[in-house]
Amino acid sequence: MAFLKKINSKAKTDSTTGFGTNANSYGGRFLTKNGNANIRRTGVGFLDGISWYHTMVNIPRWKFMLIILVFYFTVNFCFAGIYYLIGVEHLKGINATTPLDKFGQTFFFSIQTYTTVGYGHISPSGFLTSFVAAVEALFGLLSFAIATGLFYGRFSMPKAFLRFSENALIAPYGEGTALMIRLSPYKNTHLTDAEAKMTVGMAVEENGKLVNKFYNLDLELSKINALTLSWTLVHPISESSPFYRLTATDFENLSGEIMVYVKVFDDRFSTTVVKRTSYIFNEIIYGAKFTPMFSRSPDDNKTLLHIDKLNSYEKVAL
């Protein structure tokens, strides 16, 4: 129960976070650093538990391109094998002598059929070969339609081009201290009507059981009109804060996580976009402050936003 005494009794709990109170049922953090729920679903089949569209539009670019290339060559390899088994004598225009050369020419015929290029050098002869070529042409049209939709979905999907600092800081603020987290846009977007919310979840012992307690963290500014430079989210550690009187040792020993939600209107997409992240207590630097990350340009005509300094801070005494 000594741990409970460290929690400020004036801090109001929040029961609308969507997370459960039974701490023993949770493993690891609530949110990953990129803002996704730290959950693995079981009890459902793999095909039923995954949305292929959402997966394909959200995976990294290199994985997406690799899947497209592997699928393309695998399909053509399979159809080339079918043509080879039927017999290359049913493909007019093949002048190969060795088995490897014959398969190679059927492979490139498959590519021409799959992409509907049809150079005319090789053509199918006989019902079975013509039927397989017709099926492949249809499959190719459908495949390219799906791939085009995925490319467009990835290209046009609204995204919040925001980056958060790697660490949260406990920094000087007025006559006391405050929790500070910095974020900034990093692409040539125009963001307005930005709104932020911070919630902290802590595992505490209550009546002999380990439970999760959630608290809303009041911000100095929760809304700003335009997000063109960096924005430091400031939670003053007052008498109503759950962090009131917590020391550096407490942050090192306590189990907790700060969840950050930011939504902003992007006029390029003409819609509201959302970005999330979280900081466990081990990612909080006690006794530090952020250093400036924007400056005046040498010609005095621009403001330079130094994205590489987003997490730059210096240690200070509290």
mmCIF file of C-alpha atoms in Angstrom:
data_model
loop_
_atom_site.group_PDB
_atom_site.id
_atom_site.type_symbol
_atom_site.label_atom_id
_atom_site.label_comp_id
_atom_site.label_asym_id
_atom_site.label_seq_id
_atom_site.Cartn_x
_atom_site.Cartn_y
_atom_site.Cartn_z
ATOM 1 C CA MET A 1 0.000 0.000 0.000
ATOM 2 C CA ALA A 2 3.046 2.278 0.212
ATOM 3 C CA PHE A 3 2.801 2.673 -3.548
ATOM 4 C CA LEU A 4 -0.747 4.019 -3.334
ATOM 5 C CA LYS A 5 0.354 6.820 -1.023
ATOM 6 C CA LYS A 6 2.521 8.192 -3.831
ATOM 7 C CA ILE A 7 -0.522 8.762 -6.046
ATOM 8 C CA ASN A 8 -1.974 12.222 -5.560
ATOM 9 C CA SER A 9 -5.442 11.823 -4.078
ATOM 10 C CA LYS A 10 -6.565 15.093 -5.723
ATOM 11 C CA ALA A 11 -5.979 13.688 -9.208
ATOM 12 C CA LYS A 12 -9.214 12.618 -10.881
ATOM 13 C CA THR A 13 -9.325 9.225 -12.551
ATOM 14 C CA ASP A 14 -10.598 8.701 -16.092
ATOM 15 C CA SER A 15 -12.800 5.687 -16.847
ATOM 16 C CA THR A 16 -13.359 6.437 -20.551
ATOM 17 C CA THR A 17 -9.939 5.450 -21.924
ATOM 18 C CA GLY A 18 -11.106 2.139 -23.411
ATOM 19 C CA PHE A 19 -8.497 0.189 -21.442
ATOM 20 C CA GLY A 20 -9.360 -2.282 -18.699
ATOM 21 C CA THR A 21 -8.523 -1.886 -15.033
ATOM 22 C CA ASN A 22 -7.177 -5.398 -14.399
ATOM 23 C CA ALA A 23 -3.413 -4.869 -14.615
ATOM 24 C CA ASN A 24 -2.687 -8.609 -14.459
ATOM 25 C CA SER A 25 -4.411 -9.074 -17.831
ATOM 26 C CA TYR A 26 -2.073 -6.695 -19.668
ATOM 27 C CA GLY A 27 1.356 -7.484 -21.046
ATOM 28 C CA GLY A 28 3.754 -4.680 -21.950
ATOM 29 C CA ARG A 29 2.653 -1.189 -22.877
ATOM 30 C CA PHE A 30 -0.819 -0.076 -23.922
ATOM 31 C CA LEU A 31 0.325 1.584 -27.164
ATOM 32 C CA THR A 32 3.417 1.059 -29.259
ATOM 33 C CA LYS A 33 5.662 4.017 -30.051
ATOM 34 C CA ASN A 34 4.022 4.393 -33.477
ATOM 35 C CA GLY A 35 0.596 4.619 -31.822
ATOM 36 C CA ASN A 36 -0.821 1.165 -32.582
ATOM 37 C CA ALA A 37 -2.579 -0.913 -29.951
ATOM 38 C CA ASN A 38 -0.140 -3.383 -28.412
ATOM 39 C CA ILE A 39 -2.496 -6.315 -28.945
ATOM 40 C CA ARG A 40 -2.243 -9.702 -30.650
ATOM 41 C CA ARG A 41 -5.614 -11.283 -31.402
ATOM 42 C CA THR A 42 -6.129 -15.018 -30.873
ATOM 43 C CA GLY A 43 -9.078 -17.392 -31.128
ATOM 44 C CA VAL A 44 -9.831 -16.523 -34.756
ATOM 45 C CA GLY A 45 -8.460 -17.908 -37.990
ATOM 46 C CA PHE A 46 -5.607 -16.063 -39.687
ATOM 47 C CA LEU A 47 -7.645 -15.203 -42.775
ATOM 48 C CA ASP A 48 -10.573 -13.981 -40.646
ATOM 49 C CA GLY A 49 -8.362 -11.943 -38.337
ATOM 50 C CA ILE A 50 -6.569 -9.824 -40.922
ATOM 51 C CA SER A 51 -7.760 -7.098 -43.268
ATOM 52 C CA TRP A 52 -5.633 -7.507 -46.371
ATOM 53 C CA TYR A 53 -6.447 -4.051 -47.691
ATOM 54 C CA HIS A 54 -5.458 -2.297 -44.458
ATOM 55 C CA THR A 55 -2.336 -4.434 -44.257
ATOM 56 C CA MET A 56 -1.234 -3.667 -47.811
ATOM 57 C CA VAL A 57 -1.794 0.090 -47.543
ATOM 58 C CA ASN A 58 -0.002 0.365 -44.194
ATOM 59 C CA ILE A 59 3.061 -1.861 -44.573
ATOM 60 C CA PRO A 60 6.409 -0.174 -45.395
ATOM 61 C CA ARG A 61 7.022 0.759 -49.016
ATOM 62 C CA TRP A 62 9.816 -1.780 -49.520
ATOM 63 C CA LYS A 63 7.636 -4.630 -48.259
ATOM 64 C CA PHE A 64 4.786 -3.570 -50.529
ATOM 65 C CA MET A 65 7.010 -3.484 -53.609
ATOM 66 C CA LEU A 66 8.613 -6.808 -52.666
ATOM 67 C CA ILE A 67 5.194 -8.485 -52.361
ATOM 68 C CA ILE A 68 4.130 -7.101 -55.749
ATOM 69 C CA LEU A 69 7.318 -8.366 -57.435
ATOM 70 C CA VAL A 70 7.207 -11.802 -55.768
ATOM 71 C CA PHE A 71 3.529 -12.225 -56.675
ATOM 72 C CA TYR A 72 4.196 -11.151 -60.280
ATOM 73 C CA PHE A 73 7.041 -13.582 -60.892
ATOM 74 C CA THR A 74 5.411 -16.432 -58.939
ATOM 75 C CA VAL A 75 2.193 -16.252 -60.974
ATOM 76 C CA ASN A 76 4.091 -16.198 -64.256
ATOM 77 C CA PHE A 77 6.307 -19.051 -63.117
ATOM 78 C CA CYS A 78 3.226 -21.161 -62.333
ATOM 79 C CA PHE A 79 1.549 -20.445 -65.676
ATOM 80 C CA ALA A 80 4.824 -21.123 -67.505
ATOM 81 C CA GLY A 81 4.927 -24.511 -65.764
ATOM 82 C CA ILE A 82 1.381 -25.258 -66.982
ATOM 83 C CA TYR A 83 2.284 -24.364 -70.575
ATOM 84 C CA TYR A 84 5.411 -26.495 -70.318
ATOM 85 C CA LEU A 85 3.451 -29.501 -69.030
ATOM 86 C CA ILE A 86 0.857 -29.156 -71.793
ATOM 87 C CA GLY A 87 3.670 -29.148 -74.317
ATOM 88 C CA VAL A 88 5.656 -26.375 -75.963
ATOM 89 C CA GLU A 89 4.614 -27.772 -79.370
ATOM 90 C CA HIS A 90 1.253 -26.092 -78.683
ATOM 91 C CA LEU A 91 2.950 -22.688 -78.620
ATOM 92 C CA LYS A 92 3.696 -21.519 -82.134
ATOM 93 C CA GLY A 93 6.929 -19.573 -82.555
ATOM 94 C CA ILE A 94 9.105 -21.388 -79.996
ATOM 95 C CA ASN A 95 12.433 -22.367 -81.568
ATOM 96 C CA ALA A 96 14.157 -23.727 -78.470
ATOM 97 C CA THR A 97 16.032 -27.008 -78.272
ATOM 98 C CA THR A 98 17.038 -27.435 -74.622
ATOM 99 C CA PRO A 99 14.466 -27.903 -71.827
ATOM 100 C CA LEU A 100 15.737 -24.786 -70.007
ATOM 101 C CA ASP A 101 15.405 -22.647 -73.127
ATOM 102 C CA LYS A 102 11.915 -24.034 -73.772
ATOM 103 C CA PHE A 103 10.810 -23.190 -70.238
ATOM 104 C CA GLY A 104 12.362 -19.735 -70.524
ATOM 105 C CA GLN A 105 10.366 -18.961 -73.669
ATOM 106 C CA THR A 106 7.132 -20.231 -72.093
ATOM 107 C CA PHE A 107 7.870 -18.014 -69.093
ATOM 108 C CA PHE A 108 8.182 -14.893 -71.225
ATOM 109 C CA PHE A 109 5.090 -15.895 -73.200
ATOM 110 C CA SER A 110 3.284 -16.076 -69.867
ATOM 111 C CA ILE A 111 4.456 -12.543 -69.015
ATOM 112 C CA GLN A 112 3.193 -11.261 -72.373
ATOM 113 C CA THR A 113 -0.183 -12.921 -71.816
ATOM 114 C CA TYR A 114 -0.438 -11.851 -68.157
ATOM 115 C CA THR A 115 0.256 -8.207 -69.011
ATOM 116 C CA THR A 116 -1.803 -8.434 -72.269
ATOM 117 C CA VAL A 117 1.215 -7.065 -74.185
ATOM 118 C CA GLY A 118 1.083 -9.824 -76.808
ATOM 119 C CA TYR A 119 4.083 -9.175 -79.081
ATOM 120 C CA GLY A 120 2.885 -11.893 -81.443
ATOM 121 C CA HIS A 121 6.169 -13.789 -81.614
ATOM 122 C CA ILE A 122 4.595 -16.744 -79.785
ATOM 123 C CA SER A 123 0.908 -17.674 -79.929
ATOM 124 C CA PRO A 124 -1.150 -20.528 -78.433
ATOM 125 C CA SER A 125 -2.366 -23.405 -80.563
ATOM 126 C CA GLY A 126 -5.061 -25.867 -79.538
ATOM 127 C CA PHE A 127 -8.013 -25.620 -77.189
ATOM 128 C CA LEU A 128 -6.262 -26.371 -73.879
ATOM 129 C CA THR A 129 -3.374 -23.963 -74.396
ATOM 130 C CA SER A 130 -5.719 -21.239 -75.637
ATOM 131 C CA PHE A 131 -8.008 -21.784 -72.638
ATOM 132 C CA VAL A 132 -5.093 -21.443 -70.172
ATOM 133 C CA ALA A 133 -3.944 -18.273 -71.961
ATOM 134 C CA ALA A 134 -7.475 -16.828 -71.716
ATOM 135 C CA VAL A 135 -7.632 -17.586 -67.990
ATOM 136 C CA GLU A 136 -4.217 -16.011 -67.457
ATOM 137 C CA ALA A 137 -5.190 -12.869 -69.379
ATOM 138 C CA LEU A 138 -8.297 -12.477 -67.203
ATOM 139 C CA PHE A 139 -6.284 -13.121 -64.034
ATOM 140 C CA GLY A 140 -3.741 -10.535 -65.158
ATOM 141 C CA LEU A 141 -6.400 -7.871 -65.717
ATOM 142 C CA LEU A 142 -7.893 -8.487 -62.278
ATOM 143 C CA SER A 143 -4.475 -8.520 -60.625
ATOM 144 C CA PHE A 144 -3.440 -5.214 -62.163
ATOM 145 C CA ALA A 145 -6.775 -3.674 -61.181
ATOM 146 C CA ILE A 146 -6.193 -4.698 -57.558
ATOM 147 C CA ALA A 147 -2.566 -3.519 -57.633
ATOM 148 C CA THR A 148 -3.616 -0.166 -59.097
ATOM 149 C CA GLY A 149 -6.211 0.256 -56.346
ATOM 150 C CA LEU A 150 -3.610 -0.522 -53.678
ATOM 151 C CA PHE A 151 -1.139 1.932 -55.220
ATOM 152 C CA TYR A 152 -3.795 4.644 -55.261
ATOM 153 C CA GLY A 153 -4.906 3.781 -51.722
ATOM 154 C CA ARG A 154 -1.353 4.106 -50.416
ATOM 155 C CA PHE A 155 -0.756 7.322 -52.354
ATOM 156 C CA SER A 156 -4.006 9.055 -51.409
ATOM 157 C CA MET A 157 -4.555 7.798 -47.853
ATOM 158 C CA PRO A 158 -4.603 10.733 -45.402
ATOM 159 C CA LYS A 159 -1.704 10.577 -42.969
ATOM 160 C CA ALA A 160 -0.630 12.755 -40.078
ATOM 161 C CA PHE A 161 2.914 13.739 -41.009
ATOM 162 C CA LEU A 162 3.909 14.448 -37.410
ATOM 163 C CA ARG A 163 6.878 13.303 -35.384
ATOM 164 C CA PHE A 164 7.122 13.156 -31.605
ATOM 165 C CA SER A 165 10.208 13.561 -29.468
ATOM 166 C CA GLU A 166 11.752 10.258 -28.423
ATOM 167 C CA ASN A 167 11.556 11.219 -24.742
ATOM 168 C CA ALA A 168 9.216 13.083 -22.464
ATOM 169 C CA LEU A 169 10.856 15.543 -20.071
ATOM 170 C CA ILE A 170 10.247 16.740 -16.544
ATOM 171 C CA ALA A 171 11.363 20.341 -16.959
ATOM 172 C CA PRO A 172 11.262 23.626 -15.033
ATOM 173 C CA TYR A 173 7.985 25.483 -15.422
ATOM 174 C CA GLY A 174 7.226 28.708 -13.637
ATOM 175 C CA GLU A 175 7.809 28.146 -9.948
ATOM 176 C CA GLY A 176 7.562 24.407 -10.294
ATOM 177 C CA THR A 177 7.922 21.679 -12.905
ATOM 178 C CA ALA A 178 5.979 20.298 -15.857
ATOM 179 C CA LEU A 179 5.863 17.253 -18.070
ATOM 180 C CA MET A 180 6.802 18.241 -21.632
ATOM 181 C CA ILE A 181 6.535 16.411 -24.946
ATOM 182 C CA ARG A 182 7.448 17.971 -28.272
ATOM 183 C CA LEU A 183 6.048 17.290 -31.724
ATOM 184 C CA SER A 184 6.470 18.810 -35.147
ATOM 185 C CA PRO A 185 5.279 18.434 -38.766
ATOM 186 C CA TYR A 186 8.018 17.197 -41.093
ATOM 187 C CA LYS A 187 6.528 17.483 -44.597
ATOM 188 C CA ASN A 188 5.280 20.390 -46.710
ATOM 189 C CA THR A 189 1.747 20.189 -45.357
ATOM 190 C CA HIS A 190 -0.486 22.917 -43.926
ATOM 191 C CA LEU A 191 -1.915 21.854 -40.566
ATOM 192 C CA THR A 192 -4.529 23.833 -38.649
ATOM 193 C CA ASP A 193 -6.876 23.413 -35.685
ATOM 194 C CA ALA A 194 -4.526 21.095 -33.820
ATOM 195 C CA GLU A 195 -5.849 19.478 -30.652
ATOM 196 C CA ALA A 196 -3.965 17.305 -28.170
ATOM 197 C CA LYS A 197 -4.855 15.081 -25.248
ATOM 198 C CA MET A 198 -2.621 13.228 -22.801
ATOM 199 C CA THR A 199 -3.593 10.383 -20.517
ATOM 200 C CA VAL A 200 -1.419 8.515 -18.056
ATOM 201 C CA GLY A 201 -2.039 4.943 -16.986
ATOM 202 C CA MET A 202 -0.398 3.510 -13.870
ATOM 203 C CA ALA A 203 -0.488 0.092 -12.265
ATOM 204 C CA VAL A 204 -1.241 0.485 -8.563
ATOM 205 C CA GLU A 205 -2.051 -1.870 -5.726
ATOM 206 C CA GLU A 206 -5.590 -1.528 -4.442
ATOM 207 C CA ASN A 207 -7.155 -3.848 -1.866
ATOM 208 C CA GLY A 208 -4.387 -6.342 -2.443
ATOM 209 C CA LYS A 209 -4.884 -6.387 -6.222
ATOM 210 C CA LEU A 210 -2.934 -4.780 -9.031
ATOM 211 C CA VAL A 211 -5.208 -2.440 -11.002
ATOM 212 C CA ASN A 212 -4.768 0.113 -13.766
ATOM 213 C CA LYS A 213 -5.595 3.707 -12.942
ATOM 214 C CA PHE A 214 -5.939 6.305 -15.706
ATOM 215 C CA TYR A 215 -5.728 10.069 -15.325
ATOM 216 C CA ASN A 216 -6.257 12.889 -17.804
ATOM 217 C CA LEU A 217 -3.304 15.274 -17.843
ATOM 218 C CA ASP A 218 -4.352 18.914 -18.033
ATOM 219 C CA LEU A 219 -2.378 20.810 -20.662
ATOM 220 C CA GLU A 220 -1.243 24.409 -20.673
ATOM 221 C CA LEU A 221 -2.561 24.570 -24.254
ATOM 222 C CA SER A 222 -4.695 21.755 -25.618
ATOM 223 C CA LYS A 223 -5.559 23.533 -28.880
ATOM 224 C CA ILE A 224 -3.689 25.774 -31.291
ATOM 225 C CA ASN A 225 -4.860 27.417 -34.503
ATOM 226 C CA ALA A 226 -1.924 26.450 -36.721
ATOM 227 C CA LEU A 227 0.812 23.834 -36.435
ATOM 228 C CA THR A 228 3.602 25.170 -38.624
ATOM 229 C CA LEU A 229 6.564 24.905 -36.236
ATOM 230 C CA SER A 230 7.153 22.646 -33.246
ATOM 231 C CA TRP A 231 4.572 22.331 -30.478
ATOM 232 C CA THR A 232 5.575 21.495 -26.925
ATOM 233 C CA LEU A 233 2.770 19.870 -24.955
ATOM 234 C CA VAL A 234 3.053 21.079 -21.371
ATOM 235 C CA HIS A 235 1.372 19.454 -18.396
ATOM 236 C CA PRO A 236 1.991 21.604 -15.297
ATOM 237 C CA ILE A 237 2.664 19.377 -12.289
ATOM 238 C CA SER A 238 0.341 21.084 -9.844
ATOM 239 C CA GLU A 239 -1.415 19.821 -6.729
ATOM 240 C CA SER A 240 -4.100 18.223 -8.920
ATOM 241 C CA SER A 241 -1.609 16.317 -11.074
ATOM 242 C CA PRO A 242 -1.028 12.566 -10.568
ATOM 243 C CA PHE A 243 2.717 13.375 -10.795
ATOM 244 C CA TYR A 244 2.600 15.762 -7.839
ATOM 245 C CA ARG A 245 5.593 15.157 -5.508
ATOM 246 C CA LEU A 246 6.909 12.252 -7.569
ATOM 247 C CA THR A 247 10.704 12.192 -7.632
ATOM 248 C CA ALA A 248 13.196 10.965 -10.209
ATOM 249 C CA THR A 249 13.467 7.695 -8.254
ATOM 250 C CA ASP A 250 9.688 7.272 -8.399
ATOM 251 C CA PHE A 251 9.669 7.585 -12.179
ATOM 252 C CA GLU A 252 12.420 4.980 -12.379
ATOM 253 C CA ASN A 253 10.623 2.498 -10.134
ATOM 254 C CA LEU A 254 6.947 3.021 -10.925
ATOM 255 C CA SER A 255 5.128 1.308 -13.771
ATOM 256 C CA GLY A 256 3.235 3.751 -15.961
ATOM 257 C CA GLU A 257 2.642 4.954 -19.500
ATOM 258 C CA ILE A 258 1.735 8.339 -20.958
ATOM 259 C CA MET A 259 -0.503 8.137 -24.033
ATOM 260 C CA VAL A 260 -0.615 11.112 -26.396
ATOM 261 C CA TYR A 261 -3.388 11.753 -28.932
ATOM 262 C CA VAL A 262 -3.136 14.550 -31.494
ATOM 263 C CA LYS A 263 -5.664 15.380 -34.194
ATOM 264 C CA VAL A 264 -5.198 18.131 -36.738
ATOM 265 C CA PHE A 265 -6.845 19.333 -39.937
ATOM 266 C CA ASP A 266 -4.716 18.863 -43.056
ATOM 267 C CA ASP A 267 -5.946 21.163 -45.830
ATOM 268 C CA ARG A 268 -4.070 19.174 -48.501
ATOM 269 C CA PHE A 269 -6.197 16.115 -47.712
ATOM 270 C CA SER A 270 -9.100 18.345 -46.634
ATOM 271 C CA THR A 271 -9.747 16.105 -43.635
ATOM 272 C CA THR A 272 -8.799 15.599 -40.004
ATOM 273 C CA VAL A 273 -5.866 13.275 -39.379
ATOM 274 C CA VAL A 274 -4.811 11.647 -36.124
ATOM 275 C CA LYS A 275 -1.447 10.682 -34.635
ATOM 276 C CA ARG A 276 -0.762 8.713 -31.451
ATOM 277 C CA THR A 277 2.234 7.666 -29.426
ATOM 278 C CA SER A 278 3.116 6.709 -25.882
ATOM 279 C CA TYR A 279 5.943 7.024 -23.358
ATOM 280 C CA ILE A 280 6.594 4.548 -20.582
ATOM 281 C CA PHE A 281 8.113 6.014 -17.419
ATOM 282 C CA ASN A 282 11.562 4.711 -18.405
ATOM 283 C CA GLU A 283 11.380 7.063 -21.406
ATOM 284 C CA ILE A 284 10.921 10.143 -19.211
ATOM 285 C CA ILE A 285 14.013 12.275 -18.608
ATOM 286 C CA TYR A 286 13.832 13.900 -15.176
ATOM 287 C CA GLY A 287 15.511 17.303 -14.968
ATOM 288 C CA ALA A 288 15.877 18.379 -18.613
ATOM 289 C CA LYS A 289 14.489 20.925 -21.043
ATOM 290 C CA PHE A 290 14.167 21.005 -24.812
ATOM 291 C CA THR A 291 16.571 23.161 -26.794
ATOM 292 C CA PRO A 292 15.202 25.417 -29.578
ATOM 293 C CA MET A 293 14.636 23.657 -32.892
ATOM 294 C CA PHE A 294 13.900 26.602 -35.192
ATOM 295 C CA SER A 295 15.914 29.666 -36.067
ATOM 296 C CA ARG A 296 16.141 32.585 -38.482
ATOM 297 C CA SER A 297 17.595 31.920 -41.933
ATOM 298 C CA PRO A 298 20.877 33.633 -42.879
ATOM 299 C CA ASP A 299 19.104 35.930 -45.354
ATOM 300 C CA ASP A 300 16.489 36.883 -42.739
ATOM 301 C CA ASN A 301 13.622 35.846 -45.036
ATOM 302 C CA LYS A 302 12.700 32.403 -43.678
ATOM 303 C CA THR A 303 12.330 30.496 -40.434
ATOM 304 C CA LEU A 304 14.330 27.273 -40.413
ATOM 305 C CA LEU A 305 12.706 24.298 -38.682
ATOM 306 C CA HIS A 306 15.417 21.809 -37.675
ATOM 307 C CA ILE A 307 13.618 18.449 -37.585
ATOM 308 C CA ASP A 308 16.828 16.688 -36.502
ATOM 309 C CA LYS A 309 16.693 18.661 -33.243
ATOM 310 C CA LEU A 310 13.209 17.445 -32.306
ATOM 311 C CA ASN A 311 14.549 15.398 -29.388
ATOM 312 C CA SER A 312 17.425 17.717 -28.450
ATOM 313 C CA TYR A 313 17.474 18.587 -24.776
ATOM 314 C CA GLU A 314 19.861 19.681 -22.068
ATOM 315 C CA LYS A 315 20.002 18.614 -18.462
ATOM 316 C CA VAL A 316 18.952 21.127 -15.821
ATOM 317 C CA ALA A 317 18.674 21.119 -12.058
ATOM 318 C CA LEU A 318 15.217 20.990 -10.534
#
